[in-house]
Coordinates of C-alpha atoms in Angstrom, one line a residue:
M1 CA 43.9 65.6 -50.1
R2 CA 41.6 62.8 -50.9
S3 CA 42.8 59.5 -52.4
S4 CA 40.5 60.0 -55.4
N5 CA 42.6 62.9 -56.6
R6 CA 44.3 61.4 -59.7
N7 CA 46.5 64.4 -60.3
R8 CA 48.6 63.8 -57.2
N9 CA 50.6 60.7 -56.2
I10 CA 50.7 60.7 -52.4
E11 CA 53.9 59.3 -51.0
R12 CA 53.7 58.9 -47.2
R13 CA 57.3 57.9 -46.6
A14 CA 60.5 58.8 -48.4
E15 CA 61.4 55.1 -48.8
Y16 CA 58.6 54.6 -51.3
L17 CA 60.5 56.7 -53.8
Q18 CA 63.1 54.8 -55.8
A19 CA 66.2 56.5 -57.1
D20 CA 65.6 55.3 -60.7
Q21 CA 62.1 56.9 -60.7
C22 CA 63.1 60.5 -60.3
V23 CA 66.5 61.6 -61.6
P24 CA 67.1 65.4 -61.4
P25 CA 67.6 66.8 -65.0
P26 CA 70.9 68.4 -65.9
C27 CA 71.2 72.1 -64.9
D28 CA 70.3 74.5 -67.6
G29 CA 71.9 77.8 -67.0
S30 CA 69.7 79.6 -69.6
M31 CA 66.6 78.8 -67.6
D32 CA 68.0 80.7 -64.7
R33 CA 68.5 83.8 -66.7
I34 CA 65.2 84.1 -68.5
W35 CA 61.8 82.4 -68.4
F36 CA 60.2 81.9 -71.8
I37 CA 57.5 79.5 -72.9
K38 CA 57.8 78.2 -76.5
D39 CA 54.1 77.7 -77.3
G40 CA 52.8 78.6 -80.8
C41 CA 49.4 79.6 -79.7
G42 CA 50.7 81.7 -76.9
L43 CA 53.2 83.5 -79.2
A44 CA 50.5 84.2 -81.7
C45 CA 48.3 85.7 -79.0
V46 CA 51.3 87.8 -77.7
F47 CA 51.9 89.1 -81.3
V48 CA 48.2 90.0 -81.7
T49 CA 48.1 91.8 -78.3
W50 CA 51.1 94.0 -79.2
M51 CA 49.8 94.7 -82.7
L52 CA 46.4 95.8 -81.3
V53 CA 48.1 98.2 -78.9
F54 CA 50.3 99.6 -81.7
Y55 CA 47.1 100.1 -83.9
A56 CA 45.4 102.0 -81.1
E57 CA 48.6 104.1 -80.7
F58 CA 48.6 104.9 -84.4
V59 CA 44.9 105.9 -84.6
V60 CA 45.1 108.0 -81.4
V61 CA 48.3 109.8 -82.3
F62 CA 48.1 110.2 -86.1
V63 CA 44.3 110.3 -86.7
M64 CA 43.1 112.2 -83.6
L65 CA 45.8 114.1 -81.7
I66 CA 48.3 115.4 -84.3
P67 CA 45.6 116.8 -86.6
G68 CA 43.7 118.3 -83.6
Q69 CA 43.2 122.1 -83.4
H70 CA 43.8 122.3 -79.7
L71 CA 47.5 121.9 -78.9
M72 CA 47.2 121.5 -75.1
Y73 CA 44.4 118.9 -75.5
S74 CA 46.7 116.9 -77.9
I75 CA 49.7 117.1 -75.6
I76 CA 48.0 116.2 -72.4
N77 CA 46.0 113.3 -73.9
G78 CA 49.1 112.1 -75.8
I79 CA 51.2 112.0 -72.7
I80 CA 48.5 110.1 -70.7
F81 CA 47.7 107.6 -73.4
N82 CA 51.4 106.8 -74.2
A83 CA 52.3 106.5 -70.5
L84 CA 49.4 104.0 -70.0
A85 CA 50.3 102.1 -73.1
F86 CA 54.0 101.9 -72.0
L87 CA 53.0 100.6 -68.6
A88 CA 50.6 98.1 -70.1
L89 CA 53.3 96.6 -72.5
A90 CA 55.9 96.7 -69.7
S91 CA 53.4 94.8 -67.4
H92 CA 52.7 92.3 -70.2
S93 CA 56.5 91.7 -70.7
R94 CA 57.0 91.1 -67.0
A95 CA 54.0 88.8 -66.8
M96 CA 55.3 86.8 -69.8
L97 CA 59.0 86.6 -68.9
T98 CA 58.8 86.1 -65.1
D99 CA 59.0 82.7 -63.7
P100 CA 55.4 82.3 -62.2
G101 CA 56.7 80.0 -59.5
A102 CA 57.9 76.8 -61.2
V103 CA 58.8 73.9 -58.9
P104 CA 62.2 72.4 -59.7
K105 CA 62.0 69.4 -62.0
G106 CA 63.0 66.0 -60.8
N107 CA 63.4 66.8 -57.1
A108 CA 61.2 63.9 -56.0
T109 CA 64.1 62.0 -54.6
K110 CA 64.6 60.3 -51.3
E111 CA 67.4 62.7 -50.3
F112 CA 65.3 65.8 -51.0
I113 CA 62.3 64.4 -49.0
E114 CA 64.6 63.6 -46.1
S115 CA 65.9 67.2 -46.2
L116 CA 62.3 68.4 -45.6
Q117 CA 62.4 66.9 -42.1
L118 CA 58.7 65.9 -42.2
K119 CA 57.0 65.0 -39.0
P120 CA 55.3 61.6 -38.5
G121 CA 52.0 61.6 -40.3
Q122 CA 52.8 64.4 -42.7
V123 CA 52.5 63.7 -46.4
V124 CA 54.2 65.0 -49.5
Y125 CA 52.8 65.2 -53.0
K126 CA 54.6 64.0 -56.1
C127 CA 53.7 65.1 -59.6
P128 CA 54.0 62.0 -61.9
K129 CA 54.3 64.3 -65.0
C130 CA 57.4 66.4 -64.0
C131 CA 58.6 64.2 -61.2
S132 CA 58.7 66.9 -58.6
I133 CA 57.6 67.3 -55.1
K134 CA 54.6 69.7 -55.2
P135 CA 54.3 72.3 -52.5
E136 CA 50.8 73.0 -51.1
R137 CA 48.5 74.8 -53.6
A138 CA 50.8 73.9 -56.6
H139 CA 49.3 72.6 -59.8
H140 CA 50.8 71.1 -63.0
C141 CA 50.4 73.1 -66.2
S142 CA 50.3 71.1 -69.4
V143 CA 51.5 74.0 -71.5
C144 CA 54.4 75.1 -69.3
K145 CA 55.1 71.4 -68.5
R146 CA 55.9 72.4 -64.9
C147 CA 54.2 72.5 -61.5
I148 CA 53.4 76.1 -60.6
R149 CA 53.0 77.4 -57.1
K150 CA 49.6 79.1 -56.5
M151 CA 48.8 78.6 -60.2
D152 CA 45.7 80.7 -61.0
H153 CA 45.4 79.8 -64.7
H154 CA 47.4 79.6 -67.9
C155 CA 46.9 82.7 -70.0
P156 CA 47.7 82.5 -73.7
W157 CA 47.6 86.3 -74.0
V158 CA 50.8 86.5 -71.9
N159 CA 52.0 83.1 -73.0
N160 CA 52.6 82.1 -69.4
C161 CA 51.0 80.8 -66.3
V162 CA 49.7 83.3 -63.7
G163 CA 51.2 82.2 -60.5
E164 CA 52.8 83.2 -57.2
N165 CA 55.6 85.3 -58.7
N166 CA 53.9 87.1 -61.7
Q167 CA 50.3 87.7 -60.6
K168 CA 51.1 91.3 -59.8
Y169 CA 52.2 92.0 -63.4
F170 CA 49.2 90.2 -64.8
V171 CA 46.8 92.3 -62.7
L172 CA 48.7 95.5 -63.7
F173 CA 48.5 94.5 -67.4
T174 CA 44.7 94.0 -67.2
M175 CA 44.3 97.3 -65.4
Y176 CA 46.4 99.4 -67.8
I177 CA 44.8 97.9 -70.9
A178 CA 41.4 98.7 -69.4
L179 CA 42.5 102.3 -68.7
I180 CA 43.9 102.9 -72.2
S181 CA 40.8 101.3 -73.7
L182 CA 38.5 103.6 -71.7
H183 CA 40.7 106.6 -72.6
A184 CA 40.7 105.7 -76.3
L185 CA 36.9 105.4 -76.3
T186 CA 36.5 108.8 -74.7
M187 CA 38.8 110.4 -77.2
V188 CA 36.9 108.7 -80.1
C189 CA 33.6 110.2 -78.9
F190 CA 35.1 113.7 -78.5
H191 CA 36.7 113.4 -82.0
F192 CA 33.5 112.4 -83.6
L193 CA 31.7 115.3 -82.0
Y194 CA 34.5 117.6 -83.2
C195 CA 34.4 116.3 -86.8
F196 CA 30.6 116.7 -86.9
E197 CA 30.9 120.3 -85.9
E198 CA 33.8 121.1 -88.2
E199 CA 34.6 119.9 -91.8
W200 CA 35.9 116.3 -91.9
L201 CA 38.9 117.4 -94.0
K202 CA 40.0 119.7 -91.2
C203 CA 39.7 117.2 -88.3
S204 CA 42.0 114.5 -89.8
S205 CA 44.9 114.2 -92.2
F206 CA 43.2 111.2 -93.7
S207 CA 40.2 111.1 -96.0
P208 CA 36.8 111.1 -94.3
P209 CA 36.0 107.5 -95.2
S210 CA 39.4 106.3 -94.0
T211 CA 39.0 108.3 -90.8
V212 CA 35.6 106.9 -90.0
I213 CA 36.7 103.3 -90.6
L214 CA 39.8 103.7 -88.4
L215 CA 37.8 105.3 -85.6
I216 CA 35.1 102.6 -85.8
L217 CA 37.7 99.8 -85.7
L218 CA 39.4 101.5 -82.7
C219 CA 36.0 101.9 -81.0
F220 CA 35.2 98.2 -81.5
E221 CA 38.7 97.2 -80.2
G222 CA 38.5 99.5 -77.2
L223 CA 35.1 98.4 -76.2
L224 CA 36.0 94.7 -76.5
F225 CA 39.2 95.0 -74.6
L226 CA 37.6 97.2 -71.9
I227 CA 35.0 94.7 -71.1
F228 CA 37.4 91.7 -71.2
T229 CA 40.2 93.2 -69.2
A230 CA 37.9 95.0 -66.7
V231 CA 36.2 91.6 -65.9
M232 CA 39.5 89.9 -65.7
F233 CA 40.9 92.6 -63.4
G234 CA 37.9 92.3 -61.1
T235 CA 38.2 88.5 -61.1
Q236 CA 41.9 88.7 -60.2
V237 CA 41.4 91.2 -57.4
H238 CA 38.6 89.1 -55.9
S239 CA 40.8 86.0 -56.2
I240 CA 43.6 87.8 -54.4
C241 CA 41.4 89.2 -51.6
S242 CA 39.7 85.8 -51.0
D243 CA 43.1 84.0 -51.2
E244 CA 41.8 81.4 -53.5
T245 CA 43.1 80.8 -57.0
G246 CA 41.0 80.2 -60.1
I247 CA 41.9 76.5 -60.2
E248 CA 41.1 76.1 -56.5
Q249 CA 37.7 77.8 -57.0
L250 CA 37.0 75.6 -60.1
K251 CA 38.0 72.4 -58.4
K252 CA 36.4 73.5 -55.1
E253 CA 39.4 72.3 -53.2
E254 CA 39.3 72.1 -49.5
R255 CA 40.9 75.1 -47.8
R256 CA 44.0 73.9 -45.8
W257 CA 45.9 77.2 -45.5
A258 CA 45.6 79.9 -42.9
K259 CA 43.0 82.6 -43.5
K260 CA 44.3 86.1 -43.7
T261 CA 42.8 89.5 -44.1
K262 CA 42.1 91.0 -47.5
W263 CA 44.7 93.6 -46.9
M264 CA 47.4 91.0 -46.0
N265 CA 46.5 89.0 -49.2
L266 CA 46.9 92.1 -51.3
K267 CA 50.3 92.8 -49.7
A268 CA 51.3 89.2 -50.3
V269 CA 50.9 89.7 -54.1
F270 CA 51.9 93.4 -54.5
G271 CA 54.6 93.6 -51.8
H272 CA 55.2 94.9 -48.3
P273 CA 54.5 97.6 -47.4
F274 CA 52.0 99.6 -49.4
S275 CA 53.6 102.1 -51.8
V276 CA 53.4 103.6 -55.3
E277 CA 55.5 100.6 -56.4
W278 CA 52.3 98.6 -56.3
L279 CA 51.5 100.3 -59.6
S280 CA 54.9 99.8 -61.2
P281 CA 55.7 96.8 -63.4
F282 CA 59.4 97.4 -62.8
A283 CA 59.2 96.9 -59.0
T284 CA 59.5 93.3 -57.9
P285 CA 57.2 92.7 -54.9
D286 CA 58.8 91.8 -51.6
Q287 CA 56.7 88.8 -50.5
G288 CA 58.8 88.0 -47.5
K289 CA 60.5 84.7 -46.6
V290 CA 57.9 81.9 -47.0
D291 CA 58.7 78.2 -47.0
P292 CA 57.0 76.9 -50.2
Y293 CA 56.9 73.3 -48.9
Q294 CA 54.2 73.7 -46.2
Y295 CA 52.6 70.3 -45.6
V296 CA 49.8 69.5 -43.4
V297 CA 49.3 66.6 -41.0

């Protein structure tokens, strides 16, 4: 890294670190059990996200499917929509409550650097904000107040950073939200056509004005979410395949890590080997044994 980079304090020898500069914080057992960011803006965005999904659930089930005249149509579409909505919220929960790859606080000590057994000429990077030794490709998040390995960005909609350990769940969240948005828009179009052909009183248990307003709001929500999440999904997949995080692309950081194939990059995020578990937010990806502290000469 260049000396002009103000975000990193380069320490070339362990002796430069004084014991009184970095004292490891006391062990907090609760942080080992669950990861949760207490940020007001993020919590508000999480609440809005879940409420919008529940609103779509209400309109799809109680306005379109239950009053429908075709039983099989309602059953099949109800199962598909509810399954996608469940997977979307499960992916959202995993992305929000999974440690994205936080570097331990206060480990920038002489003893820890000596344990790395660095070769002559190798450098380590110390974060002055959380007093930790930063692995390669780690960045400090001002919201999480931690250094995150392979940090892509901080997303308020999941109230968490998107990093090495939870990028799979974030990608699945954007994919499933895009799918339920597309599915909802398709059902809205068919329901409008059905209501125009039949009497409005027969196609919904609500009054015609209420039905129209609910469907229009769902259409607007679905279109907005479809565009946003589809773009985000494509951006994330491209970032994974190119093995370059959003921050690295924005800062145009020099590439110092080994180049791998797109397929290997996908497996590094979703797990080895390829299986249906790639689509499951309940399956923790097996990323293999990788040393997070990989420093270059």
